[in-house]
Coordinates of C-alpha atoms in Angstrom, one line a residue:
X85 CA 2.5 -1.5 4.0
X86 CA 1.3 -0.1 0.6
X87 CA 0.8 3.6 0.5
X88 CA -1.1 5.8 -1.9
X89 CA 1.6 7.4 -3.4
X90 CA 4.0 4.7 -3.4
X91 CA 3.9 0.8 -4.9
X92 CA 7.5 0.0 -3.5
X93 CA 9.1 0.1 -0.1
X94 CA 13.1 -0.7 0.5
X95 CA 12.6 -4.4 -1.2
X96 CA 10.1 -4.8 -3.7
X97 CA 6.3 -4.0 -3.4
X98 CA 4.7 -5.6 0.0
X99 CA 1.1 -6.4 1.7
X100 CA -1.8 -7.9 3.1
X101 CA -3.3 -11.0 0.4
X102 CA -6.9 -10.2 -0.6
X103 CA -6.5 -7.1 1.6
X104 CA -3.9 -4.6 0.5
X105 CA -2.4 -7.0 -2.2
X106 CA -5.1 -8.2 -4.4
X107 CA -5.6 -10.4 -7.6
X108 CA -6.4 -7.1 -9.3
X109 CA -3.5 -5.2 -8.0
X110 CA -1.2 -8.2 -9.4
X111 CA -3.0 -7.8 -12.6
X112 CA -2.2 -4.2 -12.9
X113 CA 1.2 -4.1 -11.9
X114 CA 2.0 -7.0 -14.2
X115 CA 0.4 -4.3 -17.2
X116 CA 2.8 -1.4 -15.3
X117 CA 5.7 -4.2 -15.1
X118 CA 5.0 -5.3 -19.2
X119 CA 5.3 -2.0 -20.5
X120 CA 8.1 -1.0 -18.2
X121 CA 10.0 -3.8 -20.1
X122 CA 8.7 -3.4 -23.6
X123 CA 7.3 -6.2 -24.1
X124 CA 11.0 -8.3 -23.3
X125 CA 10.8 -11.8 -22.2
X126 CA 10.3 -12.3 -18.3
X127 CA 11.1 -15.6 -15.7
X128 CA 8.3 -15.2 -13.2
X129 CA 8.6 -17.4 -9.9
X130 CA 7.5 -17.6 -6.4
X131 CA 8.1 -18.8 -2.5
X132 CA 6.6 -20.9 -0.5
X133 CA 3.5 -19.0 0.4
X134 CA -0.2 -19.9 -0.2
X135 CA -1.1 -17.3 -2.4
X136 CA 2.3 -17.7 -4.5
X137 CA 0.7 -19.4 -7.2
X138 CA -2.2 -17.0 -7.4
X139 CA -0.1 -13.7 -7.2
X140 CA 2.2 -15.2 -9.9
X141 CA -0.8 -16.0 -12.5
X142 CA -2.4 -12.5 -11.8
X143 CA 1.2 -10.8 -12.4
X144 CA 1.4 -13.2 -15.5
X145 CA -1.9 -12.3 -16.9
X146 CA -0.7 -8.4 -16.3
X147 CA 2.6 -9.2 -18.5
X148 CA 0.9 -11.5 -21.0
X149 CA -1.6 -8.6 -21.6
X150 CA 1.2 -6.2 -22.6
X151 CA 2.5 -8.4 -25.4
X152 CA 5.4 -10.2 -22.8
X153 CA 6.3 -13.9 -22.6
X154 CA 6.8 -15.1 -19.8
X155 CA 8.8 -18.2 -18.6
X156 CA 7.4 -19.7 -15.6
X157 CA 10.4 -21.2 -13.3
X158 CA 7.6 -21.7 -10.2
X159 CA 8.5 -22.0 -6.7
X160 CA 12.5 -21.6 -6.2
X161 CA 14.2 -19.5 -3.8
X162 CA 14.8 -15.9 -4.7
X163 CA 18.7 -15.9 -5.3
X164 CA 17.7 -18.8 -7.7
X165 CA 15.4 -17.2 -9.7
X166 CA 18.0 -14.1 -9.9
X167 CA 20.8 -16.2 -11.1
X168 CA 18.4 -18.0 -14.1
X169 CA 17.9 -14.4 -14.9
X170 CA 21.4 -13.8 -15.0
X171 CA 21.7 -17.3 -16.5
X172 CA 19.0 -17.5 -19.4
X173 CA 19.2 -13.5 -20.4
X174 CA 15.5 -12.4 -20.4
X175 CA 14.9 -8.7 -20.3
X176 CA 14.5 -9.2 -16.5
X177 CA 12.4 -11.2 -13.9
X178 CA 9.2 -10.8 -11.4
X179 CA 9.1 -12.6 -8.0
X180 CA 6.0 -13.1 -5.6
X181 CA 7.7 -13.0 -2.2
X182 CA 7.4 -11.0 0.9
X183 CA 10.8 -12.7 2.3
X184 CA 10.7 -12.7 6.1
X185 CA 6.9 -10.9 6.3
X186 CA 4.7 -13.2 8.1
X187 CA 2.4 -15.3 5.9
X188 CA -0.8 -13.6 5.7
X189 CA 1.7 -11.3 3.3
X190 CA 3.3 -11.5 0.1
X191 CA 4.6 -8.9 -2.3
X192 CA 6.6 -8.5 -5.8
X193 CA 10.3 -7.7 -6.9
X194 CA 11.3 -7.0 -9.9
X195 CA 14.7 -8.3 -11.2
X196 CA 17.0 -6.2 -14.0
X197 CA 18.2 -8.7 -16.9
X198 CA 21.5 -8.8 -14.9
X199 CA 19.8 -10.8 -11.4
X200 CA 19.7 -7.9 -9.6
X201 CA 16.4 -6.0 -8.4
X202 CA 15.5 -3.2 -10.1
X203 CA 17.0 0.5 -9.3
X204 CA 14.6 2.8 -7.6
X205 CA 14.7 5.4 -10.4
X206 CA 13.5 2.2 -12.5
X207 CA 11.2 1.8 -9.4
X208 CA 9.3 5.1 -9.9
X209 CA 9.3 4.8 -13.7
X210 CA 7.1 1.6 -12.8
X211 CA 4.9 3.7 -10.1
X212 CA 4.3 6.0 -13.1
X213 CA 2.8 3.2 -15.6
X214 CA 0.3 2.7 -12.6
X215 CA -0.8 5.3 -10.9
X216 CA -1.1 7.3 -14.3
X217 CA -2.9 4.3 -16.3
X218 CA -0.6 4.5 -18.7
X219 CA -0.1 0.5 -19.5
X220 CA 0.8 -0.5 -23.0
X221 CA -1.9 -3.0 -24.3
X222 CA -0.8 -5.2 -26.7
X223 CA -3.4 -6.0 -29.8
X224 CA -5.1 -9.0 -29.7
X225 CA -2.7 -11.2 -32.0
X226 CA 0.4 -9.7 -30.1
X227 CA -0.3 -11.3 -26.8
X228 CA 2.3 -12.6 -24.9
X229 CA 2.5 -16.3 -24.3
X230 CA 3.7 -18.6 -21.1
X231 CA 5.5 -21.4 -20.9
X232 CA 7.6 -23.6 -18.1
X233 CA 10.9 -23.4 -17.7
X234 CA 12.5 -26.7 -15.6
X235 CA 15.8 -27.0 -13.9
X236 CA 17.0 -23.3 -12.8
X237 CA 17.7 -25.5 -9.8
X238 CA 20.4 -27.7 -11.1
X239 CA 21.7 -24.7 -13.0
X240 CA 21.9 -22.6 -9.3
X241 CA 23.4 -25.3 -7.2
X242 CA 25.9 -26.4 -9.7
X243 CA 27.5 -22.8 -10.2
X244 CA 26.9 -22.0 -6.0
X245 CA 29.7 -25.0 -6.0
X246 CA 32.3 -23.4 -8.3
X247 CA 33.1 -20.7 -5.7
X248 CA 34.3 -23.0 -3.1
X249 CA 36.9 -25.9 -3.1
X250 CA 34.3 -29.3 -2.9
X251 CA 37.0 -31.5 -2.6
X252 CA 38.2 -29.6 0.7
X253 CA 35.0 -29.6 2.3
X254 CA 34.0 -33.0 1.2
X255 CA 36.9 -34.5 2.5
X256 CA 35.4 -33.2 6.3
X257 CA 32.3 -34.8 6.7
X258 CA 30.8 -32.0 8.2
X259 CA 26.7 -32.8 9.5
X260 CA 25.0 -29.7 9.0
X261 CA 21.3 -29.4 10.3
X262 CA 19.2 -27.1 8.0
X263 CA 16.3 -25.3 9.1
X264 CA 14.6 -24.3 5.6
X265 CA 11.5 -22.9 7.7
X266 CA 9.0 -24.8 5.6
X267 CA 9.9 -22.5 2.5
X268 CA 12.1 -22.8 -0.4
X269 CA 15.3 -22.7 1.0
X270 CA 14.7 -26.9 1.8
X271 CA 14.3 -27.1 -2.0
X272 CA 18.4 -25.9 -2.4
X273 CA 20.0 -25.9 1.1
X274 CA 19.9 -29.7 1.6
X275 CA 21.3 -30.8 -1.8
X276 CA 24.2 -28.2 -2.4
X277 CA 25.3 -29.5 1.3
X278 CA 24.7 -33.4 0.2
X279 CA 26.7 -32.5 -3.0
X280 CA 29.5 -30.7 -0.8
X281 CA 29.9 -34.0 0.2
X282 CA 27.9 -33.3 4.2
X283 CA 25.4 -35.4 6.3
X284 CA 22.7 -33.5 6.4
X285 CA 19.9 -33.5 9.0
X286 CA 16.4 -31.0 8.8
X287 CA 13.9 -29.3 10.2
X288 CA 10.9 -27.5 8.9
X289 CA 11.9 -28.6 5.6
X290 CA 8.4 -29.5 4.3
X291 CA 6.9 -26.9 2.0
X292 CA 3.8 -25.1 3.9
X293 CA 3.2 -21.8 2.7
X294 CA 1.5 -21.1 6.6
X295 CA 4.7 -21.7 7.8
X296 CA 4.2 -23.8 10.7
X297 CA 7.3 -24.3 12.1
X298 CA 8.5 -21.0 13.0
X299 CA 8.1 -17.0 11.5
X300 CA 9.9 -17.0 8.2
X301 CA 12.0 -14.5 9.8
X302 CA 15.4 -16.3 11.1
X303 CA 16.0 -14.5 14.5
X304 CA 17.1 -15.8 18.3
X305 CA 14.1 -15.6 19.5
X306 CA 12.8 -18.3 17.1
X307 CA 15.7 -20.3 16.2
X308 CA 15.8 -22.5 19.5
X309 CA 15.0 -25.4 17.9
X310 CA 17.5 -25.3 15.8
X311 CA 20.1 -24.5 18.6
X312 CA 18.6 -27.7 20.9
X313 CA 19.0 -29.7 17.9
X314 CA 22.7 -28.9 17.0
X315 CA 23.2 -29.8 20.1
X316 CA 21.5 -32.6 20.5
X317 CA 22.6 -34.1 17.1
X318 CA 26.1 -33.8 17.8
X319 CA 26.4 -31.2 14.3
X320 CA 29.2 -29.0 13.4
X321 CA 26.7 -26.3 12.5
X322 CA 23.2 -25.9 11.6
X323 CA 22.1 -23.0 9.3
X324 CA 18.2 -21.4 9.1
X325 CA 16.8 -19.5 6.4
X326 CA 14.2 -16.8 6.0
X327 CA 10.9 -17.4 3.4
X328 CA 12.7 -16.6 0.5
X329 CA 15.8 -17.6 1.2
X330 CA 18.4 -15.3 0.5
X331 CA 19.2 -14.8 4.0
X332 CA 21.0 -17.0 6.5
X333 CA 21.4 -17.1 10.3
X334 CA 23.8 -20.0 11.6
X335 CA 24.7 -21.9 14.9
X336 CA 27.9 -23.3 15.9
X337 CA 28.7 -26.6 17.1
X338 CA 27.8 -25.6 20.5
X339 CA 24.2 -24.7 20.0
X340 CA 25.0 -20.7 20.1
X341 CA 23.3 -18.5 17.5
X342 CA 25.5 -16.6 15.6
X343 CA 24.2 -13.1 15.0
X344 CA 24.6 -11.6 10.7
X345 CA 27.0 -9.4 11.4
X346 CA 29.7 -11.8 12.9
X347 CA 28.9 -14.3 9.7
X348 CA 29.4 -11.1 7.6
X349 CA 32.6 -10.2 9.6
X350 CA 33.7 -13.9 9.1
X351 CA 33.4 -14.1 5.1
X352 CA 35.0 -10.3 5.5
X353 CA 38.0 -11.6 7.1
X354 CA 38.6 -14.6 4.3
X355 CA 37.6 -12.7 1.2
X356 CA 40.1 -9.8 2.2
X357 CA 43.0 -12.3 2.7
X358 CA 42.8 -13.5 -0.3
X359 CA 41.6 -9.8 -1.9
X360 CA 43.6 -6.9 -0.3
X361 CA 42.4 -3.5 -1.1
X362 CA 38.6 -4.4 -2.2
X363 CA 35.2 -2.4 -0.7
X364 CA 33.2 -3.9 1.2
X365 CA 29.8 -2.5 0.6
X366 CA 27.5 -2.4 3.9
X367 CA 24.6 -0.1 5.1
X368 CA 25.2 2.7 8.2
X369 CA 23.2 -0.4 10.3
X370 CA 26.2 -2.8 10.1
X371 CA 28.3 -3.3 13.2
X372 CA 31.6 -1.6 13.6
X373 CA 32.8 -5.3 13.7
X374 CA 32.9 -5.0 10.2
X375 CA 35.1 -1.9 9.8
X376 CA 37.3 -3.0 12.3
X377 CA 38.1 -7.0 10.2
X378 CA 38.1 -4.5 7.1
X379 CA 40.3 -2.1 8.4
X380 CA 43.0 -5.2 9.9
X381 CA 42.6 -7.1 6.6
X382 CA 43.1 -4.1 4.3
X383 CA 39.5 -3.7 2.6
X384 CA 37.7 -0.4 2.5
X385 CA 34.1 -0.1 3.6
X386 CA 31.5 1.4 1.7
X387 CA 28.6 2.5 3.7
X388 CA 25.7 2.8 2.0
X389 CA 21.4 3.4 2.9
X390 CA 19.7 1.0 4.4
X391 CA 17.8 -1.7 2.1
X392 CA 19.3 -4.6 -0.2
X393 CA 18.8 -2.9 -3.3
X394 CA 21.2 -0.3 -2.1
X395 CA 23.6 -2.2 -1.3
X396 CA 23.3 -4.4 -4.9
X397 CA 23.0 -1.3 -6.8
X398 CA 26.0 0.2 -5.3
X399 CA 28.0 -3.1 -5.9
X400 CA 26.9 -3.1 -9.0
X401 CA 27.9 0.8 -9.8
X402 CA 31.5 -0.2 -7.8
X403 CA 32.2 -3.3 -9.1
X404 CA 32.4 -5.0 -5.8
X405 CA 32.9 -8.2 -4.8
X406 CA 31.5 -8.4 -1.2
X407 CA 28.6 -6.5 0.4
X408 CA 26.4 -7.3 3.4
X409 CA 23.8 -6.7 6.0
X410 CA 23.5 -7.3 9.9
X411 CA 20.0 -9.6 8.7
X412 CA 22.0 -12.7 7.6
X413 CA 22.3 -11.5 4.2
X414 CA 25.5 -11.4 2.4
X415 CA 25.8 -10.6 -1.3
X416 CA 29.0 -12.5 -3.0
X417 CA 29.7 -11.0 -6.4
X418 CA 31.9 -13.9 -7.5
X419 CA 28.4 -15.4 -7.8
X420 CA 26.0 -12.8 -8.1
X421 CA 25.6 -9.2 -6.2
X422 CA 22.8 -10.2 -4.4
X423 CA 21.6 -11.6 -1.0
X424 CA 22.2 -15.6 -1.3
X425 CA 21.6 -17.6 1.6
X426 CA 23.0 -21.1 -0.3
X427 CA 26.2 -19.5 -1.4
X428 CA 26.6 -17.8 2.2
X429 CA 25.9 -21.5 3.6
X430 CA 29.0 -22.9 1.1
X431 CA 31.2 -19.7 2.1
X432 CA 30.8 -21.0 5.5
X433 CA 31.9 -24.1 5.4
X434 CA 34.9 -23.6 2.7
X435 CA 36.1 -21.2 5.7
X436 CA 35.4 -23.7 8.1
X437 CA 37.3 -26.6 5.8
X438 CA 40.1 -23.9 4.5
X439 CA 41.2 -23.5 8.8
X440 CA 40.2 -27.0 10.0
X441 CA 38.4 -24.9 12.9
X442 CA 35.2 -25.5 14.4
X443 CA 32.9 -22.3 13.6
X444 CA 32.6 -21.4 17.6
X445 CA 36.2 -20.8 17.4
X446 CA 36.5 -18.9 14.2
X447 CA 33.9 -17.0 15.5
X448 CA 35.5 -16.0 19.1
X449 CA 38.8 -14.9 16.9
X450 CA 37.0 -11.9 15.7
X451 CA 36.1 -9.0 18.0
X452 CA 33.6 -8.6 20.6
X453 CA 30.6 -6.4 20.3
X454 CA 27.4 -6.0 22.5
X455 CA 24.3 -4.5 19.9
X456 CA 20.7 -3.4 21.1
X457 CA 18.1 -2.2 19.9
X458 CA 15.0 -0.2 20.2
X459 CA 12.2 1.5 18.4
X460 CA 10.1 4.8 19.4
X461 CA 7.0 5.5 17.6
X462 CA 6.8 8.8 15.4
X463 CA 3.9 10.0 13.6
X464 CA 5.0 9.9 9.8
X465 CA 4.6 13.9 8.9
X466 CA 7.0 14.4 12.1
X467 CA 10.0 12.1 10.7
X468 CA 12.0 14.7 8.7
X469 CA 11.5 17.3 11.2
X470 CA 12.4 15.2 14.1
X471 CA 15.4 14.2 11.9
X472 CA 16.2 17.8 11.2
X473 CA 17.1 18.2 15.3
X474 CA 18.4 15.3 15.8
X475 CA 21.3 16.5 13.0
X476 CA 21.4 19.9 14.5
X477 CA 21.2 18.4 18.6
X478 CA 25.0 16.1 17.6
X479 CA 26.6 18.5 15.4
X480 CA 30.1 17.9 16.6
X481 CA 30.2 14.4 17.3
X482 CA 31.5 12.3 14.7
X483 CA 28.4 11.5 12.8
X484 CA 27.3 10.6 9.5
X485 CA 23.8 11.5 8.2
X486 CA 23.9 9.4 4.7
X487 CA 20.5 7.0 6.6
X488 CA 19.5 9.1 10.3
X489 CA 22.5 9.6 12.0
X490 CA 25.3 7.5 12.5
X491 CA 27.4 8.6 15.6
X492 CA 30.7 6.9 16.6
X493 CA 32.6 7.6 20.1
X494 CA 36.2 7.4 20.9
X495 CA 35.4 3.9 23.0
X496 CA 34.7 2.0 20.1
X497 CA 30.7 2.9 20.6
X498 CA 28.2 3.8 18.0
X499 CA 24.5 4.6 17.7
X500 CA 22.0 5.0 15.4
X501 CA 18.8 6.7 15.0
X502 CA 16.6 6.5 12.0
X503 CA 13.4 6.9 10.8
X504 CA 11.8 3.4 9.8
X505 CA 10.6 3.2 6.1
X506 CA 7.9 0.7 6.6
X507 CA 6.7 1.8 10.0
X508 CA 5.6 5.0 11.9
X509 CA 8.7 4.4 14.3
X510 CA 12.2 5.6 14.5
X511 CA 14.7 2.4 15.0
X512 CA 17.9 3.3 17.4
X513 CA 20.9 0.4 17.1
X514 CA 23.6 0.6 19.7
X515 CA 26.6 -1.4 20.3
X516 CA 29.7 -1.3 22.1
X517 CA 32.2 -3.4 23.8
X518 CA 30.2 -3.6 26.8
X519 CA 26.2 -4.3 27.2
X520 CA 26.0 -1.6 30.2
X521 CA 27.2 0.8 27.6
X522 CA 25.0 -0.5 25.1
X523 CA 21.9 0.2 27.4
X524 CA 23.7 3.2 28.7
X525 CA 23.2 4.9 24.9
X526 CA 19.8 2.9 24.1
X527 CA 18.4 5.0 27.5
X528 CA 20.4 8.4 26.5
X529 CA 19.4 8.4 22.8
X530 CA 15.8 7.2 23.6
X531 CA 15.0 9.7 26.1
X532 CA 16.8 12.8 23.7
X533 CA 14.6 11.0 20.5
X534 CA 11.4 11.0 22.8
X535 CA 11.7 14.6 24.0
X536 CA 12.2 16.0 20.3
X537 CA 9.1 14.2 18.9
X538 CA 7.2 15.3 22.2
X539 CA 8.6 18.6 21.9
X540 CA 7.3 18.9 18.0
X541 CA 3.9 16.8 18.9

């Protein structure tokens, strides 16, 4: 995942422990990190994952060694750790996650001193500390020091329950099952639901960083135990988080697993009935679910690059209140501009409360859309050429090129192509109101995708 050139990818800096992310590595971003910040004051934390604590002293030691303190918060879920530093004004923050990566991974973010990850210009002025071995070194009587800071916990949950109306969902009695996927979302999921006054059941909510119930990444494929359980429980909903927690993939009453974009649609419809008039901030990968709940309820989308720190950096640039993303991550401003999957888990049910409706139903009241998706595999010194023809082969068509190309038809259909920026693959998302159609454009746009690359191979 880590290139030669590069130290970050779309969401923080990513890799292989002891491989291609090593004690030493940590160590020397910490020293790129520490004089990025000028020697400010930094809360470091960390998930779930076995090499969390070792990552976190490395980066500390980096930090330390360029004159930084450094309050220690530990292991918290990421959207925790953003709102203490939005909370407890440091100069900013560092977190040892990799988020949905499998476990063998883990990876770095750095957090302005307003909770939200660093831009990418900031981004490359880091990459610039490090690759030119220009660290600041601090003398040996300026060291930085460390030292704990407790409860950034209480301090999240407690201000996660000021945006909804307690009373209103208390009064319900809702059972909601939690999958916290053996990672750090059981350490806040499970008491802000207890203290909005729920029954609350669990799975995988014992911390093991090897994750042994399921991949930390919430998706159908691996969320049938949490749909048999709903079920077989008798909940009103049951919610599953990814490793760090700041995304959220739910399932209704009925054991069906509601897909992000349809959650993000959902809190759309709500917040724009009660705010008329306010952008909704979303990357090109979003389904046209959302435009069309935005477009009804008066809102005006935002499109934006793929990646989470584009879509909280243009938030933040817009003043926006709601943004989101098709993975289960929804970013409530109210709050905090950034991913949250406890405050997208007490959006949820204040809707839910607000109507008296079961979520199955609340969901079957929005529209109807059938998504696939694909990927084709591109050598990486092709992708901006291939790119290049595939702008030139749909001039025309209504298109927009802001992250690959975007292309809406007249049936309500869309597709897009893009290059991957992890991966040597180009991703293709289709949807439309239909799945023939949707396989109809997966085949079309495949086959046209396949015979540029072959034709430039």
């Amino acid at each position: 995942m880590l290139s030669l050139k590069h130290l970050f990818g779309t969401n923080g800096i990513r890799g292989l422990v002891n491989k291609e992310l090593t004690p030493e590595m940590a160590i020397k971003v910490g020293n790129a990190i520490g004089t990025f910040f000028k020697r400010g004051e930094l809360i470091v934390g960390y998930d779930a994952r076995t090499s969390g604590p070792m990552l976190a002293k490395a980066v500390i030691a980096g930090l330390n060694s360029t004159g930084c303190n450094v309050l220690l918060a530990g292991m918290a879920p990421t959207p925790a750790l953003q709102f203490a530093v939005r909370c407890h004004k440091p100069a900013g923050g560092v977190i040892v996650t990799a988020s949905h990566n499998p476990p063998e991974y883990n990876g770095i973010k750095v957090i302005w001193n307003d909770g939200i990850e660093i831009s990418h210009e900031h981004e490359i002025e880091i990459e610039n500390v490090y690759f030119g071995e220009k660290a600041g070194f601090a003398e040996w009587n300026a060291i930085g020091t460390t030292r704990e800071l407790p409860g950034i916990i209480d301090e999240y949950v407690d201000a996660v329950k000021k945006h909804v109306n307690v009373t209103a969902i208390a009064r319900k009695h809702y059972h909601i099952l939690i999958d916290g996927a053996n990672s750090v979302g059981s350490l806040t999921g499970p008491r802000l639901a207890r203290e909005l006054g729920c029954k609350v059941s669990t799975i995988n909510a014992n911390i093991d960083g090897t994750f042994p119930g399921r991949p930390p990444e919430p998706r159908p494929e691996t969320l049938g135990d949490l749909a048999t359980t709903v079920k077989a429980i008798g909940a009103d909903l049951g919610v599953a988080y990814d490793g760090d927690a700041d995304r959220s993939i739910f399932v209704d009453e009925k054991g069906k697993i509601i897909m992000g974009d349809q959650t993000f649609a959902l809190v759309t419809k709500y917040f724009l009935t009660d705010n008329p008039g306010e952008n909704i901030v979303t990357p090109l990968s979003s389904s046209t679910i959302i435009k069309d709940v935005a477009d009804k309820y008066h809102g005006q989308i935002v499109w934006t690059k793929i990646g989470s720190v584009t879509v909280a950096q243009t938030m933040k640039e817009l003043k926006a209140k709601l943004g989101g993303e098709e993975n289960g991550g929804i970013f409530y401003g109210p709050h905090q501009p950034v991913r949250d999957g406890a405050m997208t888990t007490a959006l949820i049910l204040n809707i839910m409360a607000r109507t008296g409706e079961k979520l199955s139903t609340l969901i079957e009241e929005l529209p109807e859309y059938f998504i696939e998706k694909a990927k084709i595999e591109c050598k990486e010194e092709l992708k901006q050429e291939v790119l290049q023809r595939l702008i030139e082969q749909t001039k025309g068509l209504k298109t927009n090129t802001l992250d690959g190309v975007k292309i809406w038809f007249k049936d309500k259909s869309s597709i897009l192509i893009r290059p991957s920026g992890t991966e040597p693959i180009y991703r293709i998302y289709a949807e439309a109101k239909t799945s023939q159609k949707t396989r109809q454009l997966i085949r079309e746009y495949s086959s046209k995708l396949k015979a540029i690359i072959k034709k430039l191979s």
